[in-house]
Coordinates of C-alpha atoms in Angstrom, one line a residue:
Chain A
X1 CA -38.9 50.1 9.7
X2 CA -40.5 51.7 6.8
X3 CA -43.3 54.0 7.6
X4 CA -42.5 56.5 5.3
X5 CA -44.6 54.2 2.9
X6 CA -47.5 55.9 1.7
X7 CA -49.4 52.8 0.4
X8 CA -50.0 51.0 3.4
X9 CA -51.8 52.4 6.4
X10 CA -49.7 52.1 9.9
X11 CA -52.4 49.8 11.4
X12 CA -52.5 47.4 8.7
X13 CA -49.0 47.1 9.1
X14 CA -49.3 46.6 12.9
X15 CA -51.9 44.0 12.2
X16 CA -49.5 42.5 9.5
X17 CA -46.4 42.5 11.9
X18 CA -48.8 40.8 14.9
X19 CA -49.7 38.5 12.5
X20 CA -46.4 37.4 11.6
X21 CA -45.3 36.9 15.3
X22 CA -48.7 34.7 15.5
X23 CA -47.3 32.4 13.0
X24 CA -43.8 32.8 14.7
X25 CA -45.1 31.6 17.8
X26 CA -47.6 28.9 15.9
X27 CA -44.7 27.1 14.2
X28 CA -42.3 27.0 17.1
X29 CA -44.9 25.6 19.3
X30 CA -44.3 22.1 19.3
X31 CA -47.5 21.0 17.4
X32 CA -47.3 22.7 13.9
X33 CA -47.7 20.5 11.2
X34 CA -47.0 20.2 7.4
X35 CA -50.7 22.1 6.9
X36 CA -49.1 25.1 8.6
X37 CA -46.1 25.2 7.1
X38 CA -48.6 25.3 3.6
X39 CA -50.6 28.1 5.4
X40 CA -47.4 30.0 6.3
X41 CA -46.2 30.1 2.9
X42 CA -49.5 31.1 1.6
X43 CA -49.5 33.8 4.4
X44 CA -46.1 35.3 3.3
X45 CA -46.6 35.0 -0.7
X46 CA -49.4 37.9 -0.2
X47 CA -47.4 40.6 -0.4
X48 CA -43.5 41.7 0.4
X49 CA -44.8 43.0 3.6
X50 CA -46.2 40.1 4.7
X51 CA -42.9 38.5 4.0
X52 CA -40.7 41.3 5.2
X53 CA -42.8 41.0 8.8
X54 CA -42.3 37.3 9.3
X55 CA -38.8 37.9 8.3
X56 CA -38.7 40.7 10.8
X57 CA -40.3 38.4 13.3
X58 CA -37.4 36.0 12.9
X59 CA -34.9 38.1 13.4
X60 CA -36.2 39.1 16.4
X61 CA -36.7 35.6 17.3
X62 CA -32.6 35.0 16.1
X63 CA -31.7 37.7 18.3
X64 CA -33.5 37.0 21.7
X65 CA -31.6 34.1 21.4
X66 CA -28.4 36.2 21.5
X67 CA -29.2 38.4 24.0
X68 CA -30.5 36.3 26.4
X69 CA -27.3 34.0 26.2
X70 CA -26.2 32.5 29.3
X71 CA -22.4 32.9 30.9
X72 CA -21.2 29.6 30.7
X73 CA -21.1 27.8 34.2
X74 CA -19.3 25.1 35.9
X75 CA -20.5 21.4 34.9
X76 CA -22.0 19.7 37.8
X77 CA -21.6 17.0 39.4
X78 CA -23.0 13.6 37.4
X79 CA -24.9 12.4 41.0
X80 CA -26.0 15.6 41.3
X81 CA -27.6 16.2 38.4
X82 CA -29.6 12.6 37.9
X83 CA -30.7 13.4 41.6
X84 CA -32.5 16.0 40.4
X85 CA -33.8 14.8 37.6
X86 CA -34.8 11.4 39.0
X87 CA -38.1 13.0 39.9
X88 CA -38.8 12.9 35.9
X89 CA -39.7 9.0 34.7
X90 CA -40.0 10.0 31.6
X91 CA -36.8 11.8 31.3
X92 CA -35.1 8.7 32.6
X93 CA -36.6 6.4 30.0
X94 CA -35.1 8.6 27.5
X95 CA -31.9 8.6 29.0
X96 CA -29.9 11.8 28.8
X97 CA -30.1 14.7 30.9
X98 CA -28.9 18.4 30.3
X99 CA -26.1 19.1 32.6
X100 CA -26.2 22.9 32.7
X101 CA -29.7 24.2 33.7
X102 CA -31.4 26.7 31.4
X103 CA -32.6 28.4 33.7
X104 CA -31.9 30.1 37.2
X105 CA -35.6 29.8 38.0
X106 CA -36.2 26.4 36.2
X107 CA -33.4 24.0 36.4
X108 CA -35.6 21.0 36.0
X109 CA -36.0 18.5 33.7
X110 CA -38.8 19.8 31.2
X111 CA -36.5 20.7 28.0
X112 CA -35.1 17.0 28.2
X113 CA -36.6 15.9 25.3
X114 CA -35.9 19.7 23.4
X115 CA -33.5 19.4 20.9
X116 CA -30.1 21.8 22.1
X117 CA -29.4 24.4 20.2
X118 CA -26.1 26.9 20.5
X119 CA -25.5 30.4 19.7
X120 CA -23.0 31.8 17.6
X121 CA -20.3 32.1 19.9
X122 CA -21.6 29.4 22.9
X123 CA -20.2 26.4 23.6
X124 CA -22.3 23.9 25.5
X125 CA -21.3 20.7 27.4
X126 CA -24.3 17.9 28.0
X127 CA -23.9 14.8 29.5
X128 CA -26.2 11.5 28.9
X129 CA -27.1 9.1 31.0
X130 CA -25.5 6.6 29.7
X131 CA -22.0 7.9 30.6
X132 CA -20.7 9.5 27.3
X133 CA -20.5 13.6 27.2
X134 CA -21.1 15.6 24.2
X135 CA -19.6 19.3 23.9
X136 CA -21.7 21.8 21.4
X137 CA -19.3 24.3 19.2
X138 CA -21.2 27.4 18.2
X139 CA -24.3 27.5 15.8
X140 CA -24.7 23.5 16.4
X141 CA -28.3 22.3 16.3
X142 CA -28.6 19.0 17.9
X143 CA -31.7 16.4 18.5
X144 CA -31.5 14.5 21.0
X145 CA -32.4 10.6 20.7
X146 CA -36.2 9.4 20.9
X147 CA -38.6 6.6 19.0
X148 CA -38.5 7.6 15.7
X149 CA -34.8 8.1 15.7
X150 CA -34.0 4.4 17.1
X151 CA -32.3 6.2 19.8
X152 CA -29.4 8.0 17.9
X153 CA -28.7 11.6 18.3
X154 CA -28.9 13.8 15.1
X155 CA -26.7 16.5 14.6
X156 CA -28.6 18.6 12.6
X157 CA -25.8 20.8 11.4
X158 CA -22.8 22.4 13.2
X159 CA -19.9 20.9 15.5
X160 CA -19.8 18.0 18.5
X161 CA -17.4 16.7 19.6
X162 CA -18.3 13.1 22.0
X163 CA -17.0 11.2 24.5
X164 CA -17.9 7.8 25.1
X165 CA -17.1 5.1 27.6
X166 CA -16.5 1.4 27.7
X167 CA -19.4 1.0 30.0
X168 CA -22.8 1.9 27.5
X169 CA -24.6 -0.9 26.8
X170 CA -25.1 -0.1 23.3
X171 CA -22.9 1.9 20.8
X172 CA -23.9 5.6 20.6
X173 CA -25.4 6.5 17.3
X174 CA -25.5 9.8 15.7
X175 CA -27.0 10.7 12.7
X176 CA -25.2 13.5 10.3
X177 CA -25.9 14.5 6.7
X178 CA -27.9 11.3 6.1
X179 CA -24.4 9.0 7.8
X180 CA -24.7 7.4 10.6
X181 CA -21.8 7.4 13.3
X182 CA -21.6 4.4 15.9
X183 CA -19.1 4.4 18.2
X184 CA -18.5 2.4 21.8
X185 CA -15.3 3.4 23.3
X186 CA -14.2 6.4 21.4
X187 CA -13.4 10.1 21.5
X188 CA -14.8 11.9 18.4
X189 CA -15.4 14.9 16.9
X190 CA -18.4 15.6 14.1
X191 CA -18.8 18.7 12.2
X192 CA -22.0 19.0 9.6
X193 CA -21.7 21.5 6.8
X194 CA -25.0 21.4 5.0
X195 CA -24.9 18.0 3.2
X196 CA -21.3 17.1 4.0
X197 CA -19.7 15.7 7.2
X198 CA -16.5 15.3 8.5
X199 CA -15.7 12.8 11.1
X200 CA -12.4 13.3 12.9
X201 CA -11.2 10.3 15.9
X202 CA -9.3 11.2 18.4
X203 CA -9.2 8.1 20.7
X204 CA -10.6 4.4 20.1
X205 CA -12.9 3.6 17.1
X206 CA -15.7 5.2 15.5
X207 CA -17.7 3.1 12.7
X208 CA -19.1 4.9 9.9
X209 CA -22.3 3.9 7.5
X210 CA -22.7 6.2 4.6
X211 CA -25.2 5.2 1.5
X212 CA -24.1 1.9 1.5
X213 CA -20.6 2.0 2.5
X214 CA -18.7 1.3 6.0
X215 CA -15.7 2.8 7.3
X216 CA -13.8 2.0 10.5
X217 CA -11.9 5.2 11.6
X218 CA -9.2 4.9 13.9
X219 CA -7.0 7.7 16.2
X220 CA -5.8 10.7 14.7
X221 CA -7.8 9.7 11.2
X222 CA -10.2 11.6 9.6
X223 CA -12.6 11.2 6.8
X224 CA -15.8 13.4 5.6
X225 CA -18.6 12.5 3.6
X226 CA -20.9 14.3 1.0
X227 CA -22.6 13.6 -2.3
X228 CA -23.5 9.9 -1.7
X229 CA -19.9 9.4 -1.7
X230 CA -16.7 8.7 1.1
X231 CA -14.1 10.7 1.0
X232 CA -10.6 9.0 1.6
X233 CA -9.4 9.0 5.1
X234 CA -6.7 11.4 5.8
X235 CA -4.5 12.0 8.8
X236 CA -5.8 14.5 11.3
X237 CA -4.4 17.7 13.4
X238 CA -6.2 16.1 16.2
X239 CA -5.0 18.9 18.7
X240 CA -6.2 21.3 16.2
X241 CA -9.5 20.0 14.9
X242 CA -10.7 19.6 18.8
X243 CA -9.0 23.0 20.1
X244 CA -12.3 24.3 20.2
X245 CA -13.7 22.4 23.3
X246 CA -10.6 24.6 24.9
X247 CA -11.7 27.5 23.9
X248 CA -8.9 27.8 21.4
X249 CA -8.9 28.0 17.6
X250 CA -5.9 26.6 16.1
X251 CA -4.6 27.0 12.7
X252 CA -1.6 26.0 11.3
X253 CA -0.1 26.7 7.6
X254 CA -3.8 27.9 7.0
X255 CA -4.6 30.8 4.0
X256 CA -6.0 33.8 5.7
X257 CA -9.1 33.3 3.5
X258 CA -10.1 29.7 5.3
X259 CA -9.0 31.4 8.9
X260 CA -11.3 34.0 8.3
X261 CA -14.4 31.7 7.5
X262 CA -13.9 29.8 10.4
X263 CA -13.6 32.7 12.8
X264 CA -16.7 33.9 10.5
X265 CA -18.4 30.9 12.4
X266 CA -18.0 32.1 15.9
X267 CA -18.4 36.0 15.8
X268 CA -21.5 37.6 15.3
X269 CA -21.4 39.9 12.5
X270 CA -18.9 39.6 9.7
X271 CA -15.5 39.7 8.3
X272 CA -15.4 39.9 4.7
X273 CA -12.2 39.9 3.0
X274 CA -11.9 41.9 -0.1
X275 CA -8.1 41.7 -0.9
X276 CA -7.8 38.3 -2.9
X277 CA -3.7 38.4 -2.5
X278 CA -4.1 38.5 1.3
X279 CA -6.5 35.7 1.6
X280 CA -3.7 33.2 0.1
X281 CA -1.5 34.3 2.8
X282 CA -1.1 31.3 5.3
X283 CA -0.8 32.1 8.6
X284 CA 0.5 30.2 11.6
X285 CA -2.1 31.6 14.8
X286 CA -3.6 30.3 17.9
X287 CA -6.9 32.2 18.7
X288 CA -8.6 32.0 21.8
X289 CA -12.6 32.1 21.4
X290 CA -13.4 34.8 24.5
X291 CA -11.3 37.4 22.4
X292 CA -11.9 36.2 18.4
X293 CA -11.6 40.1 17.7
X294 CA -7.8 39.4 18.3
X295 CA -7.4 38.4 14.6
X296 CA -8.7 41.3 13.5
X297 CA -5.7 42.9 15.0
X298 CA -3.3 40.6 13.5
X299 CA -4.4 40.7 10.1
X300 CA -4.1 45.0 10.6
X301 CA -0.3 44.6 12.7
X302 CA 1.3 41.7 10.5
X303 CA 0.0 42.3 7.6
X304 CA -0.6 45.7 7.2
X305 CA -4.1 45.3 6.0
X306 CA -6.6 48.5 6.0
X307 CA -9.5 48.0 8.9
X308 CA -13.0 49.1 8.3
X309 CA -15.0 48.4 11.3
X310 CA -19.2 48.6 10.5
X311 CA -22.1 48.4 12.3
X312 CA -23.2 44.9 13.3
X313 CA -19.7 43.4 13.6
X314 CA -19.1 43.8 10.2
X315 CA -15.4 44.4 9.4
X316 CA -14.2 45.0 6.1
X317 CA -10.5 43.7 5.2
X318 CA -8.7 45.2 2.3
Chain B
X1 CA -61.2 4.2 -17.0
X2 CA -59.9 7.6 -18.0
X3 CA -63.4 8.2 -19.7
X4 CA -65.1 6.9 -16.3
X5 CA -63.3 9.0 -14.6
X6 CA -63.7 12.2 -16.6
X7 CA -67.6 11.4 -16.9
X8 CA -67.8 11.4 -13.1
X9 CA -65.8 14.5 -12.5
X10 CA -68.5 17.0 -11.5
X11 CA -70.7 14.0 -9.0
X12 CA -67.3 13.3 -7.4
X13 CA -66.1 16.9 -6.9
X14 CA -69.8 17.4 -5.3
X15 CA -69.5 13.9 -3.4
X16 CA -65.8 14.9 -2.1
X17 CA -67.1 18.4 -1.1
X18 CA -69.6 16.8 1.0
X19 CA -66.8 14.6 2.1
X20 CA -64.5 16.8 3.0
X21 CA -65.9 19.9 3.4
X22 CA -64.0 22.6 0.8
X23 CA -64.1 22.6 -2.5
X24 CA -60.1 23.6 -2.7
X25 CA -59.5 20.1 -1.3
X26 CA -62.1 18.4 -3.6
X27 CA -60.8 19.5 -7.0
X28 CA -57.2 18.5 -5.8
X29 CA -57.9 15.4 -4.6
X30 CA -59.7 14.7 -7.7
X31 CA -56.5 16.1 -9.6
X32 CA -54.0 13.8 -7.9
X33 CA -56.0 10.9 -8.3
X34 CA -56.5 11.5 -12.0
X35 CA -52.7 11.5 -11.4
X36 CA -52.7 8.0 -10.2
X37 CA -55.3 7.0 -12.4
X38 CA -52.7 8.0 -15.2
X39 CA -49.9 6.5 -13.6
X40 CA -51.6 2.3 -13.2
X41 CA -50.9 1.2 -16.7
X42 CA -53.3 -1.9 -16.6
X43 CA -56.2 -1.9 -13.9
X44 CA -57.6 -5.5 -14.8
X45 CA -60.8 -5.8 -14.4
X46 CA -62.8 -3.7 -12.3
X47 CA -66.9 -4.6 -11.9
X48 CA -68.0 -1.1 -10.7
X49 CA -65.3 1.5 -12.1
X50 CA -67.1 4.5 -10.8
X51 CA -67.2 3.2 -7.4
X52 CA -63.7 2.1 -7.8
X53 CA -62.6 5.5 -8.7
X54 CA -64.0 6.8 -5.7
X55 CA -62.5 4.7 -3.4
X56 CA -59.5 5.3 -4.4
X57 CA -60.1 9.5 -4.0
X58 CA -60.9 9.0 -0.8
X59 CA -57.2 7.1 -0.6
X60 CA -56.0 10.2 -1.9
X61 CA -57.8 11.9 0.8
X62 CA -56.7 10.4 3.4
X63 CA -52.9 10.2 2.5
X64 CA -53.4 14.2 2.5
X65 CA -54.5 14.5 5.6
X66 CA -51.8 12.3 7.0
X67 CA -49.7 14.2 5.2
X68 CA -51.2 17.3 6.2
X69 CA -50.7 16.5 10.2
X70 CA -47.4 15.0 10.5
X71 CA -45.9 17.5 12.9
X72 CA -42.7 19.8 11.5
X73 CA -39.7 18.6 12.6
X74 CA -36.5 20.6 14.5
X75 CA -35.0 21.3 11.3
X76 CA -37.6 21.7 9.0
X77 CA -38.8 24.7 11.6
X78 CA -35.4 26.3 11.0
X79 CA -35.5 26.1 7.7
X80 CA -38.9 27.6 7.2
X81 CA -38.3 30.5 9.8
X82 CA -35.4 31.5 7.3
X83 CA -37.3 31.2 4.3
X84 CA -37.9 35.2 4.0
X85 CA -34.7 36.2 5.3
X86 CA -34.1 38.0 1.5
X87 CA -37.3 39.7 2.3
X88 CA -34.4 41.9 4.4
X89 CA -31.4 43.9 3.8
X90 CA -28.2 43.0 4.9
X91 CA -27.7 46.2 6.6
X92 CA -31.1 45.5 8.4
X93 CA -30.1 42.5 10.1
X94 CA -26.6 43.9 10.3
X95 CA -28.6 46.4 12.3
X96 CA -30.3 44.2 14.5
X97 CA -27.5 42.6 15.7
X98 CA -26.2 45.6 17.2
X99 CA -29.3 46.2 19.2
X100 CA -28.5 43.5 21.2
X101 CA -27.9 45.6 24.4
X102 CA -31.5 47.2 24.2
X103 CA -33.0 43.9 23.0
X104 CA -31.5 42.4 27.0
X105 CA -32.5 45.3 28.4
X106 CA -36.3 45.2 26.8
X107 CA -36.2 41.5 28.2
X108 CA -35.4 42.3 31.6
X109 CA -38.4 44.7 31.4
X110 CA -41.0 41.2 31.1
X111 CA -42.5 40.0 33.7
X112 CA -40.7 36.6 35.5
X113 CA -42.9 34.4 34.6
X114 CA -43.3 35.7 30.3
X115 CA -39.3 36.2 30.5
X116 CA -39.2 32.9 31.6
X117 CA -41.8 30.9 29.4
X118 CA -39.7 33.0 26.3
X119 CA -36.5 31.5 27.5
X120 CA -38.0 28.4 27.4
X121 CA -39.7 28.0 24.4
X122 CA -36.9 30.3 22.9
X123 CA -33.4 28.5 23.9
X124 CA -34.9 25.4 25.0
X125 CA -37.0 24.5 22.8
X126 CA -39.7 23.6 25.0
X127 CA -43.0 22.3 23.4
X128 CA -45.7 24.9 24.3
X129 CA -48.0 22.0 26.4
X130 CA -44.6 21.1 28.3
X131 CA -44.4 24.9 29.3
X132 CA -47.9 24.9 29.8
X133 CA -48.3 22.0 32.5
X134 CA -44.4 23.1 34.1
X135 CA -46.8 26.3 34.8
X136 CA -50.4 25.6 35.8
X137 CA -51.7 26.9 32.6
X138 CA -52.7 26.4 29.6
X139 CA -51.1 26.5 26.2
X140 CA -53.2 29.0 25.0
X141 CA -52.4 31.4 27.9
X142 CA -48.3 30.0 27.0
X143 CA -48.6 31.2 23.5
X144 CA -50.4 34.8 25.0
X145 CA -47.6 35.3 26.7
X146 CA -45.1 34.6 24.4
X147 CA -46.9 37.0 21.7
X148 CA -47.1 39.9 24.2
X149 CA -43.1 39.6 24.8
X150 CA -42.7 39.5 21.4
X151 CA -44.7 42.8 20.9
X152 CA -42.6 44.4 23.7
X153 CA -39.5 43.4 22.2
X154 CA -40.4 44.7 18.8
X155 CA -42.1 47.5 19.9
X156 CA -39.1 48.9 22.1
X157 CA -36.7 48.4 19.2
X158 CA -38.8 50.4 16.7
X159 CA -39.0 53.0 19.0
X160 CA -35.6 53.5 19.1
X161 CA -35.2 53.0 15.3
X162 CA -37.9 55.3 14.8
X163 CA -36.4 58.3 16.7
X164 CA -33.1 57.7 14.8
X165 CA -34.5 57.4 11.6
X166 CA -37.0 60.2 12.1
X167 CA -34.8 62.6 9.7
X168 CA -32.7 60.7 7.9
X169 CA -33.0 59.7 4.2
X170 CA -36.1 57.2 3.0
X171 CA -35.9 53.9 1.3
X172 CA -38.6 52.7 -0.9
X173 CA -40.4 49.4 0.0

């Protein structure tokens, strides 16, 4: 808020700011096209404060998304929910269904073909109709299969971890950081990081296809991916990699610095860690997601490290 | 076919205008086809070169305008809506975050049905014309109401920011 500027008259920046939303609201929409995204940029390159005010706009939009988190409830029952959602013919010929309602006042079928998006922080469970069940780790973006994806998921970045059953008449197929993952009987987890994937299996098979190459992975084996190439596969902390979908973080011989990131990934805010020599510290800890703050007090109790809590969840370690 | 080309600029660029009704689009058409022209190392031979040429503008054209339409996809939307973020200071968005509590309160102030369509379209993802027919409206009205509870979001935060700000010190923009 910055209307101490002397420049720019208060209702040009009200007209700015509504204009900003206006282009918010186009490019969310559902129909916005490569032409817009053109016009957008054209729209923010005309000054800073055009930029600043879609910036702000986004924020905004970041935030509703935070505040209007819902609790997590109980899964339903499988009959239950394709009972309800029989009445859609179209949801049923793409063949998954949200198990958790959005809404109290709308638990129907209309975001079925939405791609699922979590919070930082929220952990979501979906079920397909197929059989197989797919939990959401915090900040995961995931699109959900249709046409022009041949029917495979695509985790757009983030953490899943899948559950699959003998009984799908097809493998299931998801796509992540340009690999594809096919798997038919197999319990998996998938975490995207930009252009690199890591693929960890905890029961069964999972096949992997990444520019060019094929990789079976088998139980407790885990292999990532990135820069056109495979990475060897390496033996897995299966029981630590899925601890997540318990609402657990578990870390084990693990330098403060790498703890810190991940817990980075579930918190809102920030903990930035400013004393190198620390951050090489491992640490054996067990962290349960409803009370991350927990480590914060660790770090301060075992290893004497000064606290400085800030605004926004920001916490400064040094 | 270089000289064809540059001796037809102007009748093209009128031609295309005519076509497709901006100049803007014109001259850039006729730029990436000179592009292409530059690119085709031997054309054989062509009877009518300046009808030739043309043709193949209007290719250009129309691969634009497909261009131009293909819809944004999921993550191509989340990339642009972060594309200003350094238009911000850290401490701003910092800030933000620890509004939440008045941010859930100013949501509870909406109306059901514009706290619901902004749920919707917000954590759902729900395509605008979806919300719109779930509703009995239309997509225009979706996107009214979906501006107006962005307004009264934004406008309740700033008042708040505004009385705590009121005399404190003053960044520059």
């Amino acid at each position: 808020m910055r209307e101490d500027d002397p420049i720019t008259p208060p209702d040009m920046r009200a007209t700015i700011k509504q204009e900003a939303q206006q282009w918010l609201v186009l490019l969310t929409s559902g129909r916005a096209t490569v032409a817009d995204a053109a016009a957008l940029k054209r729209w923010c390159e005309r000054s800073e404060l055009h930029a600043e005010a879609f910036a702000e706009a986004n924020l905004l939009w970041d935030n509703i998304a935070s505040a209007s988190r819902r609790p997590r409830r109980a899964v339903l029952n499988r009959r239950t929910i394709l009972a309800a959602a029989g009445a859609s013919a179209a949801a049923a010929a793409l063949g998954y269904f949200v198990v958790e309602p959005p809404l109290d006042l709308w638990p129907s079928a209309s975001e079925l073909r939405a791609d699922l998006r979590t919070a930082i922080g929220e952990r979501r469970r979906i079920a397909l109709q197929s059989g197989a069940s797919i939990d959401l780790n915090t900040r995961t973006s995931l699109n959900m299969p249709h046409e022009a994806s041949e029917g495979s998921l695509e985790l757009v970045s983030g953490e899943v971890a899948i559950v699959t059953s003998k009984s799908l008449d097809a493998p299931l197929t998801i796509m992540a950081a340009g690999g594809r993952i096919r798997a038919v009987d197999a319990h998996f987890n998938v975490r995207c990081e930009g252009v690199r994937a890591t693929v960890t299996c905890e029961r069964g098979s999972v096949a992997i296809d990444y520019s060019g190459n094929s990789v079976t992975l088998y139980e407790g084996r885990q292999i990532a991916y990135a820069q056109g190439a495979l990475e060897p596969v390496v033996a897995a902390d299966v029981g630590a990699v899925l601890a997540w979908r318990e609402g657990q973080l578990v870390f084990r011989q693990t330098p403060l610095s790498e703890v810190i990131g991940e817990v980075n990934r579930y918190r809102p805010g920030h903990i930035m860690l400013m004393n190198e020599a620390l951050g090489r510290r491992r640490v054996e800890v067990r962290l349960t997601l409803d009370r991350i703050d927990d480590l914060i007090a660790l770090i301060q109790d075992v290893y004497g490290a000064r606290i400085t809590q800030l605004p926004g969840g920001v916490v400064v370690v040094s | 076919m270089m000289k064809v080309f540059e001796a037809s600029y102007q009748r093209f660029r009128e031609r295309l205008r005519w076509r497709l009704g901006s100049d803007a689009l014109a001259t850039e058409v006729l730029h990436e086809t000179w592009l292409r022209i530059a690119r085709i190392d031997d054309v054989g031979l062509v009877q009518q070169p300046e009808a030739y040429l043309f043709r193949m503008a209007l290719n250009v054209a129309a691969d634009q305008r497909e261009k131009d339409n293909r819809k944004l996809t999921a993550s191509e939307i989340e990339a642009i809506r972060h594309t200003m973020d350094g238009a911000l200071d850290p401490e701003r968005i910092a800030e933000a975050r620890a509004e939440l509590a008045m941010l859930r309160a100013a949501l509870e102030e909406l109306t059901p049905r514009r706290k619901a369509i902004l749920l919707l379209a917000r954590l759902d993802n729900v395509k605008h014309e979806e919300i719109a027919e779930r509703f009995g409206i239309s997509p225009r009205m979706v996107e009214k109401e979906l501006l107006n509870a962005l307004r009264h979001c934004s406008n309740r935060l700033e008042r708040k920011l505004n009385r705590r700000f009121s005399s404190g010190p003053r960044k520059g923009s």
